[in-house]
JSON list of C-alpha atoms in Angstrom, two decimals:
[
{"chain": "J", "resi": 16, "resn": "THR", "atom": "CA", "xyz": [0.00, 0.01, 0.00]},
{"chain": "J", "resi": 17, "resn": "LEU", "atom": "CA", "xyz": [1.25, 3.46, -0.86]},
{"chain": "J", "resi": 18, "resn": "LYS", "atom": "CA", "xyz": [-0.43, 6.31, 1.01]},
{"chain": "J", "resi": 19, "resn": "LEU", "atom": "CA", "xyz": [-0.04, 10.05, 0.46]},
{"chain": "J", "resi": 20, "resn": "ALA", "atom": "CA", "xyz": [-1.16, 12.52, 3.13]},
{"chain": "J", "resi": 21, "resn": "TYR", "atom": "CA", "xyz": [-1.73, 16.29, 3.01]},
{"chain": "J", "resi": 22, "resn": "LYS", "atom": "CA", "xyz": [-2.52, 18.41, 6.05]},
{"chain": "J", "resi": 23, "resn": "ALA", "atom": "CA", "xyz": [-3.62, 22.02, 5.74]},
{"chain": "J", "resi": 24, "resn": "PRO", "atom": "CA", "xyz": [-3.08, 24.19, 8.82]},
{"chain": "J", "resi": 25, "resn": "LEU", "atom": "CA", "xyz": [-6.00, 24.51, 11.23]},
{"chain": "J", "resi": 26, "resn": "GLN", "atom": "CA", "xyz": [-4.87, 28.00, 12.18]},
{"chain": "J", "resi": 27, "resn": "ALA", "atom": "CA", "xyz": [-2.43, 30.33, 10.46]},
{"chain": "J", "resi": 28, "resn": "ASN", "atom": "CA", "xyz": [-0.68, 31.16, 13.76]},
{"chain": "J", "resi": 29, "resn": "PRO", "atom": "CA", "xyz": [-1.37, 28.51, 16.38]},
{"chain": "J", "resi": 30, "resn": "SER", "atom": "CA", "xyz": [-0.75, 29.62, 19.93]},
{"chain": "J", "resi": 31, "resn": "GLY", "atom": "CA", "xyz": [-0.41, 27.97, 23.32]},
{"chain": "J", "resi": 32, "resn": "GLU", "atom": "CA", "xyz": [-0.71, 24.21, 23.34]},
{"chain": "J", "resi": 33, "resn": "ARG", "atom": "CA", "xyz": [-1.82, 24.11, 19.67]},
{"chain": "J", "resi": 34, "resn": "ALA", "atom": "CA", "xyz": [1.65, 25.31, 18.65]},
{"chain": "J", "resi": 35, "resn": "LEU", "atom": "CA", "xyz": [3.06, 22.08, 20.07]},
{"chain": "J", "resi": 36, "resn": "VAL", "atom": "CA", "xyz": [0.93, 19.76, 17.90]},
{"chain": "J", "resi": 37, "resn": "SER", "atom": "CA", "xyz": [1.05, 21.51, 14.56]},
{"chain": "J", "resi": 38, "resn": "SER", "atom": "CA", "xyz": [3.74, 23.01, 12.37]},
{"chain": "J", "resi": 39, "resn": "GLY", "atom": "CA", "xyz": [1.34, 25.83, 11.59]},
{"chain": "J", "resi": 40, "resn": "GLY", "atom": "CA", "xyz": [1.99, 25.26, 7.91]},
{"chain": "J", "resi": 41, "resn": "THR", "atom": "CA", "xyz": [1.08, 22.87, 5.16]},
{"chain": "J", "resi": 42, "resn": "ASP", "atom": "CA", "xyz": [2.48, 19.39, 5.82]},
{"chain": "J", "resi": 43, "resn": "TRP", "atom": "CA", "xyz": [2.55, 16.43, 3.47]},
{"chain": "J", "resi": 44, "resn": "GLY", "atom": "CA", "xyz": [3.98, 12.98, 3.50]},
{"chain": "J", "resi": 45, "resn": "TYR", "atom": "CA", "xyz": [3.95, 9.46, 2.24]},
{"chain": "J", "resi": 46, "resn": "TYR", "atom": "CA", "xyz": [4.44, 5.96, 3.46]},
{"chain": "J", "resi": 47, "resn": "LEU", "atom": "CA", "xyz": [4.82, 2.56, 1.92]},
{"chain": "J", "resi": 48, "resn": "LEU", "atom": "CA", "xyz": [3.29, -0.35, 3.84]},
{"chain": "J", "resi": 49, "resn": "LEU", "atom": "CA", "xyz": [4.04, -3.97, 3.03]},
{"chain": "J", "resi": 50, "resn": "SER", "atom": "CA", "xyz": [2.00, -6.70, 4.75]},
{"chain": "J", "resi": 51, "resn": "LYS", "atom": "CA", "xyz": [2.03, -10.48, 4.75]},
{"chain": "J", "resi": 52, "resn": "ALA", "atom": "CA", "xyz": [-0.42, -12.78, 6.53]},
{"chain": "J", "resi": 53, "resn": "VAL", "atom": "CA", "xyz": [0.52, -16.21, 7.81]},
{"chain": "J", "resi": 54, "resn": "GLY", "atom": "CA", "xyz": [-2.53, -17.80, 9.37]},
{"chain": "J", "resi": 55, "resn": "ASP", "atom": "CA", "xyz": [-3.98, -15.40, 11.94]},
{"chain": "J", "resi": 56, "resn": "VAL", "atom": "CA", "xyz": [-0.76, -13.34, 12.23]},
{"chain": "J", "resi": 57, "resn": "VAL", "atom": "CA", "xyz": [-0.09, -10.40, 9.90]},
{"chain": "J", "resi": 58, "resn": "GLY", "atom": "CA", "xyz": [3.37, -8.84, 9.66]},
{"chain": "J", "resi": 59, "resn": "HIS", "atom": "CA", "xyz": [3.66, -5.18, 8.61]},
{"chain": "J", "resi": 60, "resn": "ILE", "atom": "CA", "xyz": [6.71, -3.18, 7.54]},
{"chain": "J", "resi": 61, "resn": "GLN", "atom": "CA", "xyz": [6.33, 0.52, 6.84]},
{"chain": "J", "resi": 62, "resn": "VAL", "atom": "CA", "xyz": [8.69, 3.31, 5.78]},
{"chain": "J", "resi": 63, "resn": "GLY", "atom": "CA", "xyz": [7.70, 6.90, 5.24]},
{"chain": "J", "resi": 64, "resn": "GLU", "atom": "CA", "xyz": [8.47, 10.56, 5.52]},
{"chain": "J", "resi": 65, "resn": "THR", "atom": "CA", "xyz": [6.54, 13.67, 6.55]},
{"chain": "J", "resi": 66, "resn": "ARG", "atom": "CA", "xyz": [7.59, 17.07, 5.17]},
{"chain": "J", "resi": 67, "resn": "LEU", "atom": "CA", "xyz": [6.83, 20.04, 7.45]},
{"chain": "J", "resi": 68, "resn": "GLN", "atom": "CA", "xyz": [6.45, 23.67, 6.54]},
{"chain": "J", "resi": 69, "resn": "VAL", "atom": "CA", "xyz": [8.46, 25.34, 9.30]},
{"chain": "J", "resi": 70, "resn": "ALA", "atom": "CA", "xyz": [10.55, 28.48, 9.61]},
{"chain": "J", "resi": 71, "resn": "PRO", "atom": "CA", "xyz": [14.26, 27.93, 8.80]},
{"chain": "J", "resi": 72, "resn": "ASP", "atom": "CA", "xyz": [16.48, 26.82, 11.71]},
{"chain": "J", "resi": 73, "resn": "THR", "atom": "CA", "xyz": [13.56, 26.25, 14.12]},
{"chain": "J", "resi": 74, "resn": "PHE", "atom": "CA", "xyz": [12.61, 22.59, 13.70]},
{"chain": "J", "resi": 75, "resn": "ALA", "atom": "CA", "xyz": [13.45, 19.80, 11.31]},
{"chain": "J", "resi": 76, "resn": "ASP", "atom": "CA", "xyz": [11.68, 20.20, 7.97]},
{"chain": "J", "resi": 77, "resn": "HIS", "atom": "CA", "xyz": [11.05, 16.46, 7.67]},
{"chain": "J", "resi": 78, "resn": "LEU", "atom": "CA", "xyz": [10.46, 13.41, 9.84]},
{"chain": "J", "resi": 79, "resn": "ARG", "atom": "CA", "xyz": [11.39, 9.91, 8.77]},
{"chain": "J", "resi": 80, "resn": "HIS", "atom": "CA", "xyz": [9.55, 6.96, 10.23]},
{"chain": "J", "resi": 81, "resn": "HIS", "atom": "CA", "xyz": [9.97, 3.19, 10.12]},
{"chain": "J", "resi": 82, "resn": "MET", "atom": "CA", "xyz": [7.62, 0.64, 11.62]},
{"chain": "J", "resi": 83, "resn": "PHE", "atom": "CA", "xyz": [7.59, -3.10, 12.14]},
{"chain": "J", "resi": 84, "resn": "GLY", "atom": "CA", "xyz": [4.37, -4.56, 13.47]},
{"chain": "J", "resi": 85, "resn": "LEU", "atom": "CA", "xyz": [2.57, -7.79, 14.19]},
{"chain": "J", "resi": 86, "resn": "GLU", "atom": "CA", "xyz": [-1.21, -8.06, 14.16]},
{"chain": "J", "resi": 87, "resn": "PHE", "atom": "CA", "xyz": [-2.77, -11.05, 15.89]},
{"chain": "J", "resi": 88, "resn": "ARG", "atom": "CA", "xyz": [-6.27, -11.56, 14.49]},
{"chain": "J", "resi": 89, "resn": "LEU", "atom": "CA", "xyz": [-8.79, -12.70, 17.08]},
{"chain": "J", "resi": 90, "resn": "ASP", "atom": "CA", "xyz": [-11.49, -12.97, 14.40]},
{"chain": "J", "resi": 91, "resn": "ALA", "atom": "CA", "xyz": [-12.31, -11.28, 11.08]},
{"chain": "J", "resi": 92, "resn": "ALA", "atom": "CA", "xyz": [-12.94, -7.88, 12.70]},
{"chain": "J", "resi": 93, "resn": "ASN", "atom": "CA", "xyz": [-10.78, -7.78, 15.86]},
{"chain": "J", "resi": 94, "resn": "SER", "atom": "CA", "xyz": [-7.02, -7.82, 16.36]},
{"chain": "J", "resi": 95, "resn": "LEU", "atom": "CA", "xyz": [-4.34, -7.25, 18.95]},
{"chain": "J", "resi": 96, "resn": "VAL", "atom": "CA", "xyz": [-1.53, -5.06, 17.57]},
{"chain": "J", "resi": 97, "resn": "MET", "atom": "CA", "xyz": [2.14, -4.76, 18.55]},
{"chain": "J", "resi": 98, "resn": "GLN", "atom": "CA", "xyz": [4.41, -2.29, 16.74]},
{"chain": "J", "resi": 99, "resn": "SER", "atom": "CA", "xyz": [7.92, -0.95, 17.09]},
{"chain": "J", "resi": 100, "resn": "VAL", "atom": "CA", "xyz": [8.24, 2.50, 15.55]},
{"chain": "J", "resi": 101, "resn": "THR", "atom": "CA", "xyz": [11.34, 4.64, 14.95]},
{"chain": "J", "resi": 102, "resn": "GLN", "atom": "CA", "xyz": [10.89, 8.31, 14.04]},
{"chain": "J", "resi": 103, "resn": "SER", "atom": "CA", "xyz": [13.48, 10.99, 13.54]},
{"chain": "J", "resi": 104, "resn": "SER", "atom": "CA", "xyz": [13.31, 13.97, 15.87]},
{"chain": "J", "resi": 105, "resn": "ILE", "atom": "CA", "xyz": [11.54, 17.20, 15.10]},
{"chain": "J", "resi": 106, "resn": "PHE", "atom": "CA", "xyz": [14.37, 18.99, 16.93]},
{"chain": "J", "resi": 107, "resn": "LEU", "atom": "CA", "xyz": [17.51, 20.02, 15.08]},
{"chain": "J", "resi": 108, "resn": "HIS", "atom": "CA", "xyz": [20.77, 18.25, 15.94]},
{"chain": "J", "resi": 109, "resn": "THR", "atom": "CA", "xyz": [23.11, 20.08, 18.30]},
{"chain": "J", "resi": 110, "resn": "ASP", "atom": "CA", "xyz": [26.68, 19.25, 19.30]},
{"chain": "J", "resi": 111, "resn": "ALA", "atom": "CA", "xyz": [26.27, 20.58, 22.82]},
{"chain": "J", "resi": 112, "resn": "PRO", "atom": "CA", "xyz": [28.53, 18.70, 25.29]},
{"chain": "J", "resi": 113, "resn": "GLY", "atom": "CA", "xyz": [26.92, 16.53, 27.97]},
{"chain": "J", "resi": 114, "resn": "THR", "atom": "CA", "xyz": [23.71, 15.87, 26.06]},
{"chain": "J", "resi": 115, "resn": "LEU", "atom": "CA", "xyz": [24.36, 12.27, 25.10]},
{"chain": "J", "resi": 116, "resn": "ASN", "atom": "CA", "xyz": [21.65, 10.83, 27.36]},
{"chain": "J", "resi": 117, "resn": "PHE", "atom": "CA", "xyz": [19.20, 13.71, 27.01]},
{"chain": "J", "resi": 118, "resn": "ASP", "atom": "CA", "xyz": [19.65, 14.60, 23.36]},
{"chain": "J", "resi": 119, "resn": "ILE", "atom": "CA", "xyz": [16.19, 15.49, 22.07]},
{"chain": "J", "resi": 120, "resn": "SER", "atom": "CA", "xyz": [17.52, 15.45, 18.51]},
{"chain": "J", "resi": 121, "resn": "ARG", "atom": "CA", "xyz": [17.97, 11.66, 18.69]},
{"chain": "J", "resi": 122, "resn": "PRO", "atom": "CA", "xyz": [15.40, 9.46, 16.95]},
{"chain": "J", "resi": 123, "resn": "THR", "atom": "CA", "xyz": [12.63, 8.12, 19.10]},
{"chain": "J", "resi": 124, "resn": "ASP", "atom": "CA", "xyz": [11.86, 4.41, 19.34]},
{"chain": "J", "resi": 125, "resn": "ALA", "atom": "CA", "xyz": [8.38, 3.61, 20.57]},
{"chain": "J", "resi": 126, "resn": "MET", "atom": "CA", "xyz": [6.49, 0.42, 21.37]},
{"chain": "J", "resi": 127, "resn": "VAL", "atom": "CA", "xyz": [2.81, 0.41, 20.55]},
{"chain": "J", "resi": 128, "resn": "LEU", "atom": "CA", "xyz": [0.43, -2.15, 22.05]},
{"chain": "J", "resi": 129, "resn": "GLY", "atom": "CA", "xyz": [-3.21, -1.93, 21.11]},
{"chain": "J", "resi": 130, "resn": "TYR", "atom": "CA", "xyz": [-6.55, -3.31, 20.02]},
{"chain": "J", "resi": 131, "resn": "LYS", "atom": "CA", "xyz": [-8.03, -2.80, 16.55]},
{"chain": "J", "resi": 132, "resn": "HIS", "atom": "CA", "xyz": [-11.62, -3.28, 15.38]},
{"chain": "J", "resi": 133, "resn": "SER", "atom": "CA", "xyz": [-12.43, -3.10, 11.65]},
{"chain": "J", "resi": 134, "resn": "GLY", "atom": "CA", "xyz": [-16.14, -3.37, 10.91]},
{"chain": "J", "resi": 135, "resn": "PRO", "atom": "CA", "xyz": [-17.76, -3.07, 7.49]},
{"chain": "J", "resi": 136, "resn": "SER", "atom": "CA", "xyz": [-18.08, 0.73, 7.73]},
{"chain": "J", "resi": 137, "resn": "PHE", "atom": "CA", "xyz": [-16.53, 1.75, 11.07]},
{"chain": "J", "resi": 138, "resn": "GLN", "atom": "CA", "xyz": [-13.11, 1.15, 12.58]},
{"chain": "J", "resi": 139, "resn": "PHE", "atom": "CA", "xyz": [-11.30, 2.15, 15.75]},
{"chain": "J", "resi": 140, "resn": "GLU", "atom": "CA", "xyz": [-8.03, 1.49, 17.52]},
{"chain": "J", "resi": 141, "resn": "THR", "atom": "CA", "xyz": [-7.02, 2.03, 21.11]},
{"chain": "J", "resi": 142, "resn": "GLY", "atom": "CA", "xyz": [-3.85, 1.28, 23.05]},
{"chain": "J", "resi": 143, "resn": "THR", "atom": "CA", "xyz": [-0.67, 2.57, 24.65]},
{"chain": "J", "resi": 144, "resn": "ILE", "atom": "CA", "xyz": [2.61, 4.01, 23.36]},
{"chain": "J", "resi": 145, "resn": "GLU", "atom": "CA", "xyz": [5.89, 4.17, 25.26]},
{"chain": "J", "resi": 146, "resn": "ASP", "atom": "CA", "xyz": [9.33, 5.32, 24.09]},
{"chain": "J", "resi": 147, "resn": "TYR", "atom": "CA", "xyz": [12.15, 3.01, 25.09]},
{"chain": "J", "resi": 148, "resn": "ASN", "atom": "CA", "xyz": [15.50, 4.25, 23.75]},
{"chain": "J", "resi": 149, "resn": "GLN", "atom": "CA", "xyz": [16.10, 7.40, 25.81]},
{"chain": "J", "resi": 150, "resn": "GLN", "atom": "CA", "xyz": [18.17, 7.23, 28.99]},
{"chain": "J", "resi": 151, "resn": "ARG", "atom": "CA", "xyz": [17.04, 9.64, 31.74]},
{"chain": "J", "resi": 152, "resn": "ASN", "atom": "CA", "xyz": [14.52, 11.03, 29.27]},
{"chain": "J", "resi": 153, "resn": "GLU", "atom": "CA", "xyz": [11.58, 8.76, 30.02]},
{"chain": "J", "resi": 154, "resn": "ALA", "atom": "CA", "xyz": [8.18, 9.81, 28.84]},
{"chain": "J", "resi": 155, "resn": "ASP", "atom": "CA", "xyz": [4.90, 8.87, 30.38]},
{"chain": "J", "resi": 156, "resn": "ILE", "atom": "CA", "xyz": [2.91, 6.10, 28.78]},
{"chain": "J", "resi": 157, "resn": "THR", "atom": "CA", "xyz": [0.55, 7.65, 26.24]},
{"chain": "J", "resi": 158, "resn": "PHE", "atom": "CA", "xyz": [-2.93, 6.25, 25.63]},
{"chain": "J", "resi": 159, "resn": "TYR", "atom": "CA", "xyz": [-4.39, 6.69, 22.16]},
{"chain": "J", "resi": 160, "resn": "PHE", "atom": "CA", "xyz": [-7.76, 6.30, 20.48]},
{"chain": "J", "resi": 161, "resn": "SER", "atom": "CA", "xyz": [-8.36, 6.56, 16.75]},
{"chain": "J", "resi": 162, "resn": "THR", "atom": "CA", "xyz": [-11.64, 6.12, 14.89]},
{"chain": "J", "resi": 163, "resn": "GLY", "atom": "CA", "xyz": [-12.97, 6.49, 11.38]},
{"chain": "J", "resi": 164, "resn": "TRP", "atom": "CA", "xyz": [-15.41, 5.42, 8.73]},
{"chain": "J", "resi": 165, "resn": "ARG", "atom": "CA", "xyz": [-14.59, 3.19, 5.80]},
{"chain": "J", "resi": 166, "resn": "TRP", "atom": "CA", "xyz": [-16.14, 3.43, 2.36]}
]
């Protein structure tokens, strides 16, 4: 599967917390997903990139992501999902001394554990995400919920 994504800004100049979840510009990206089922287990490999419209020398203008996942099908509509995701940092690389263990420009590795339901016209996913490669830079476990309609 090849997917292209385009995201127009919700606000021209996001402020407060909204500035932390949006580049404020037009973002676009792509990913290539390869899947193979063996019985009730589906393996997924994904590579992709997101291009961000940001001011020069503020944040990275692109993010690269790689994913390996296993989906354990409970039945035709329900699955347990386990993924390992690596994404480059949105922060620019610095050569500041003493930042080896707390370098926010390092890529992030995250483990995703979740549940997925895919009905004939409705789907949702829920689960947890935790990064696991940072030393002394632990993040809290994040819970996620995603839903949508299929046509």
